[in-house]
Short mmCIF file of C-alpha atoms in Angstrom, two decimals:
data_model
loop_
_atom_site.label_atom_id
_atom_site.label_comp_id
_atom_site.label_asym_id
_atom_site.label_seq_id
_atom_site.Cartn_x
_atom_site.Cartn_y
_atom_site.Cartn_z
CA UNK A 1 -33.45 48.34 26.51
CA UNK A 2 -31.21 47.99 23.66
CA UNK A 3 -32.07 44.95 20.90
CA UNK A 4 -29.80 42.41 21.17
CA UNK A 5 -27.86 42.46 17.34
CA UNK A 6 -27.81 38.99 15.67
CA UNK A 7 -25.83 40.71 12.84
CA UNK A 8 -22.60 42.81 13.50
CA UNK A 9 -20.86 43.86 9.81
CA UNK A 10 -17.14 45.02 10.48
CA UNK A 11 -15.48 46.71 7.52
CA UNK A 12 -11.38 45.33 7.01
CA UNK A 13 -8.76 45.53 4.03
CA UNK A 14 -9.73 42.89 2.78
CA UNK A 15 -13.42 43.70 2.37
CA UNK A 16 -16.03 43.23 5.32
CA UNK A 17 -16.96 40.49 7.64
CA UNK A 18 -20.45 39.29 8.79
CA UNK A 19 -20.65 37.89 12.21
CA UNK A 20 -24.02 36.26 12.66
CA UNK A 21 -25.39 35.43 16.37
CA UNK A 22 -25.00 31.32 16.79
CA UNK A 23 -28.46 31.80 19.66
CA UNK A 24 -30.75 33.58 17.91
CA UNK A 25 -33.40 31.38 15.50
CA UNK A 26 -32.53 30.92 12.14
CA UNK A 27 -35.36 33.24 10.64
CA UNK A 28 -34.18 36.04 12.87
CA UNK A 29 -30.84 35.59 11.83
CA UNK A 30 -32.42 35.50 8.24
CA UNK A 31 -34.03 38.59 8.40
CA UNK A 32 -31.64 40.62 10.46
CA UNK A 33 -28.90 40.07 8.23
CA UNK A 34 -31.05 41.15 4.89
CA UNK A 35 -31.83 44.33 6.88
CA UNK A 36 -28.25 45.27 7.58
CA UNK A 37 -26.96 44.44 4.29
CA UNK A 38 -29.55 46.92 2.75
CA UNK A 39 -28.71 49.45 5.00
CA UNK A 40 -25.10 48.72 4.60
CA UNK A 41 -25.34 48.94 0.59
CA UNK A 42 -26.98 52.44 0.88
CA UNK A 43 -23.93 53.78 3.26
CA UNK A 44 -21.93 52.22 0.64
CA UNK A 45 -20.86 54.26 -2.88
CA UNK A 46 -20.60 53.14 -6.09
CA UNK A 47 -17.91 50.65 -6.36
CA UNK A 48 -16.21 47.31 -7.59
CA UNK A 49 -17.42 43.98 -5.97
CA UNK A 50 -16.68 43.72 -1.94
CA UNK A 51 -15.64 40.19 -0.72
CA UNK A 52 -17.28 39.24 2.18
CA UNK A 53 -16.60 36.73 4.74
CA UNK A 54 -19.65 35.36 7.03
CA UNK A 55 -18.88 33.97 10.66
CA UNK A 56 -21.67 31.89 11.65
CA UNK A 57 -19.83 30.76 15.01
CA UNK A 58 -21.42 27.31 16.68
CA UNK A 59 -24.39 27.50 14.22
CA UNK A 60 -24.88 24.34 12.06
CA UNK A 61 -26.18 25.57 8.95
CA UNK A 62 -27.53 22.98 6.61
CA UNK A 63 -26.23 23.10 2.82
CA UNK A 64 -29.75 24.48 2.08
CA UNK A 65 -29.50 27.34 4.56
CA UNK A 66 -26.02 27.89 3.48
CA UNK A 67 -26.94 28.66 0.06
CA UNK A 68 -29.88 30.96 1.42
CA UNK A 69 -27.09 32.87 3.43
CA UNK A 70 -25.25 33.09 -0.14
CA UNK A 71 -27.81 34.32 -2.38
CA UNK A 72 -29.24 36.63 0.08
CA UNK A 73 -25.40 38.16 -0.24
CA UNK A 74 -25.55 37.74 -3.93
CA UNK A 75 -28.76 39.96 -4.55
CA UNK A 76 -27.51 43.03 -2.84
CA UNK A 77 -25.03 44.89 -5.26
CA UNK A 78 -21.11 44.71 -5.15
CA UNK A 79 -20.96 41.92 -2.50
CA UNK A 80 -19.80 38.37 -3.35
CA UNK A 81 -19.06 35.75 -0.73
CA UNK A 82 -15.37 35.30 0.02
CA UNK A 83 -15.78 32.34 2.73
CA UNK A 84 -18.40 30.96 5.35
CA UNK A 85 -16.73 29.85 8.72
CA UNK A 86 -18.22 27.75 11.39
CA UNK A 87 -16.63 26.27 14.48
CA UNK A 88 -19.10 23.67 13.65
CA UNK A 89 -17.57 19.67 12.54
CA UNK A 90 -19.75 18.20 10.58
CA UNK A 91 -20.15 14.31 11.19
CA UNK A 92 -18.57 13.73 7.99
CA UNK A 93 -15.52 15.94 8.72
CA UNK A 94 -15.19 13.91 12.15
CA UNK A 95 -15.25 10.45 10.10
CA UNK A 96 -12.64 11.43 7.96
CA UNK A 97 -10.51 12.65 10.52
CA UNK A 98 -11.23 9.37 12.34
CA UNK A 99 -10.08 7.18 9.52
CA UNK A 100 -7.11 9.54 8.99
CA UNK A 101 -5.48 8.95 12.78
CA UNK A 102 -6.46 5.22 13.17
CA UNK A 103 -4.09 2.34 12.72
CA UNK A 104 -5.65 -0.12 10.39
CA UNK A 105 -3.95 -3.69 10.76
CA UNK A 106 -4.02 -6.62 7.94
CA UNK A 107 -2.71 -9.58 8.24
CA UNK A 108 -1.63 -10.88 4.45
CA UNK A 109 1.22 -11.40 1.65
CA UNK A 110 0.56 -8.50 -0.73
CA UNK A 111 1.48 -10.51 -3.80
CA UNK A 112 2.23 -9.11 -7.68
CA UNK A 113 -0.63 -6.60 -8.80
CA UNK A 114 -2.29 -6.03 -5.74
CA UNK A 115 -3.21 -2.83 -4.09
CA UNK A 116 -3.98 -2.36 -0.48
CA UNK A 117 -4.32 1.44 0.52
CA UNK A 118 -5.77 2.88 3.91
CA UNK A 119 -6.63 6.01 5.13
CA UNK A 120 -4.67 6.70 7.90
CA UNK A 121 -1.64 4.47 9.51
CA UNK A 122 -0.96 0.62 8.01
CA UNK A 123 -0.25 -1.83 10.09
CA UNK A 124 0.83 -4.49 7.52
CA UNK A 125 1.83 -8.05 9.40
CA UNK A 126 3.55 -9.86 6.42
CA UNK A 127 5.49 -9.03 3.49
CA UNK A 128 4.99 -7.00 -0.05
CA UNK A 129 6.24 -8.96 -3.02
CA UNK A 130 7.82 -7.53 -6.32
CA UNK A 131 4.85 -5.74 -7.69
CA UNK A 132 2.54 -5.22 -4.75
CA UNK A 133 1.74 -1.99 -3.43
CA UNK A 134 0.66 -0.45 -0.01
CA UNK A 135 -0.46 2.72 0.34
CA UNK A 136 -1.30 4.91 3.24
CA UNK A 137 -2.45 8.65 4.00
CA UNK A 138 0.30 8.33 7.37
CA UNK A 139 2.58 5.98 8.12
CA UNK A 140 3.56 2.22 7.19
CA UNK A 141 4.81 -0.32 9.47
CA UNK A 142 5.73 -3.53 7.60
CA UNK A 143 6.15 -6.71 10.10
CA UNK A 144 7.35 -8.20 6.98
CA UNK A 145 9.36 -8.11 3.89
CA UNK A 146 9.13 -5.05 1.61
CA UNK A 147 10.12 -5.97 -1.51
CA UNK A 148 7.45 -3.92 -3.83
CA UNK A 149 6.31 -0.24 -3.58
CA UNK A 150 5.18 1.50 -0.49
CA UNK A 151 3.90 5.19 -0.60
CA UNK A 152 2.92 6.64 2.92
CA UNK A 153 1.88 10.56 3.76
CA UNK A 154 -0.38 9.70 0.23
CA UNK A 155 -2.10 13.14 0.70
CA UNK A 156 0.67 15.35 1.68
CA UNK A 157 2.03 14.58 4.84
CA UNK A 158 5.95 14.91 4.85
CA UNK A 159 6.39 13.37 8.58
CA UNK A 160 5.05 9.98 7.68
CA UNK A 161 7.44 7.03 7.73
CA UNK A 162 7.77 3.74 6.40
CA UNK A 163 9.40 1.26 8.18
CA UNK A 164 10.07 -3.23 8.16
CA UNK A 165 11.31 -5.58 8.78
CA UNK A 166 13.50 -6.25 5.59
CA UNK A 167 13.31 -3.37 3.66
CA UNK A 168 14.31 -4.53 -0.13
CA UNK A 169 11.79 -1.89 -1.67
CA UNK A 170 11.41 -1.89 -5.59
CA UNK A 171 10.44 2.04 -4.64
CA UNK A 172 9.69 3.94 -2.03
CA UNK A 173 7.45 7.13 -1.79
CA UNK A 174 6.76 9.59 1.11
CA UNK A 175 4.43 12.33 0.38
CA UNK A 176 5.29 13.90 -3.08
CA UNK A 177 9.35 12.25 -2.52
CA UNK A 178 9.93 9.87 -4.90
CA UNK A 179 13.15 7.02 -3.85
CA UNK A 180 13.84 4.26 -6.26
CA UNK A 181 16.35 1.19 -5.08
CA UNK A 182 20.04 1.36 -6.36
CA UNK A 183 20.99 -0.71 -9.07
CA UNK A 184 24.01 -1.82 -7.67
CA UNK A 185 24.60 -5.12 -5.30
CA UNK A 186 24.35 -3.32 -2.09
CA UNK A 187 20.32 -3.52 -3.19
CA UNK A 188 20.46 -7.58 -2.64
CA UNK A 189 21.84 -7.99 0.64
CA UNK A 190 18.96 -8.56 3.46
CA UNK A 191 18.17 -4.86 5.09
CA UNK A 192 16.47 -5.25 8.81
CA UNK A 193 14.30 -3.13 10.75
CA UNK A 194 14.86 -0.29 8.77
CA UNK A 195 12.56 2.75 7.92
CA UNK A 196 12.58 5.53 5.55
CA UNK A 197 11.68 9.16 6.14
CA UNK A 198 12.00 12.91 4.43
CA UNK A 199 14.89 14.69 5.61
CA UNK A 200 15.26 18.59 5.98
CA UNK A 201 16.35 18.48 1.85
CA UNK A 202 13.20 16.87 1.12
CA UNK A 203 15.08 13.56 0.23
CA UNK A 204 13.76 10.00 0.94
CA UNK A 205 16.60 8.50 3.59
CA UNK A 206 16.32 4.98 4.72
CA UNK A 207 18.45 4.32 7.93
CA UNK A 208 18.09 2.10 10.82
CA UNK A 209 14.76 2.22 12.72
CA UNK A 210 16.35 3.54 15.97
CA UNK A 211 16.46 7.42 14.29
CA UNK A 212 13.12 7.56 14.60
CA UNK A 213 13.19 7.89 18.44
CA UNK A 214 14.77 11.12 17.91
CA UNK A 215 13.60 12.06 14.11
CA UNK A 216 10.04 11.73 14.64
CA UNK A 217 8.99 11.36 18.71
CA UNK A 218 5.30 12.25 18.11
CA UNK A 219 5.00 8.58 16.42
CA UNK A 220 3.98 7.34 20.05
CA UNK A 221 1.11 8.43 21.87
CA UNK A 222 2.43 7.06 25.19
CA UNK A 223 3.92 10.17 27.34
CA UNK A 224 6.84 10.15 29.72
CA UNK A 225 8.31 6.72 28.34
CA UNK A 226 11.96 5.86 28.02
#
């Protein structure tokens, strides 16, 4: 009966590529893949310095045994590690993803000089005076008056909106789009329900808050509403 390989090495273009068995024990997987490497580096001329990317699959590999898996790779000649996949979350990863998709609501006046920044959505029932600032890694919705800065989509995210009740921003931001208010008179009349968005120029557009139904649908989780 043929041994079951814990270690399969495929050779691609861009170097080679280490799948190791998620079933087997982690000593197994140790020593298997030390063996195959040494085998592998005698096949192997001469050369400059192979990248090499190691699939561990549904294995959770502690950041000790992770650093085993590297060094083993480091000692054998010409290999240096490219990139270690798992399919594995960690806990950690899951938390921040958590914090990232969930609607945090406060109920306060933001007044001059403070800061109030969330992870994911803000849900912010009350207004933002000249000088506050609210912050968000998605989207802001303002029951309130917005008369100091908002910057949603803080880590990157271009879809993120902002939207209130009377929008009379000082200066808005949405991702890495900057949109200061016009110095003109228009900027003191009394703006409701309005949001602001990124449009396909990459400009900051505030408009009524009715485009979003159409501009950005995926805002609701609710599925076959009208």
């Amino acid at each position: 009966m043929k041994k079951r390989q814990n270690v399969t090495i495929k050779g691609t273009k861009d170097g080679i590529v280490l799948h190791l068995d998620d079933s087997c024990s982690y000593y197994e997987l140790k020593k298997e893949l030390d063996e195959k490497l040494s085998e592998n580096q005698r096949t192997q001329a001469e050369s400059q310095q192979t990248p090499v990317k190691v699939d561990v699959g549904n294995r959770y590999l502690t950041d000790a045994q992770l650093e085993e898996i590297r060094d083993l790779i480091r000692q054998k000649k010409n290999l240096v590690v490219d990139k270690i996949e798992s399919n594995v979350v960690t806990r950690a990863e899951v938390d921040k993803l958590k914090a990232e998709n969930e609607v945090v609501t406060v109920a306060r006046i933001i007044r001059s000089g403070q800061v109030l920044e969330v992870p994911g959505d803000l849900l912010l029932i009350g207004d933002v005076n000249p000088g506050g600032t609210v912050i968000a890694g998605g989207n802001i919705f303002i029951m309130g008056s917005l008369k100091g800065i908002a910057h949603a989509g803080v880590f990157g995210n271009d879809q993120a909106v902002i939207t209130a009740s009377s929008m009379q921003p000082s200066q808005l931001r949405i991702s890495d789009c900057l949109n200061r208010a016009p110095d003109n008179a228009k900027n003191n009349e009394k703006r409701e329900m309005e949001c602001a968005y990124i449009d396909d120029n990459h400009q900051i557009i505030v408009d009524r808050l009715q485009v979003l139904i159409n501009l950005r649908p995926n805002l609701t989780r609710l599925e076959g509403g009208h």
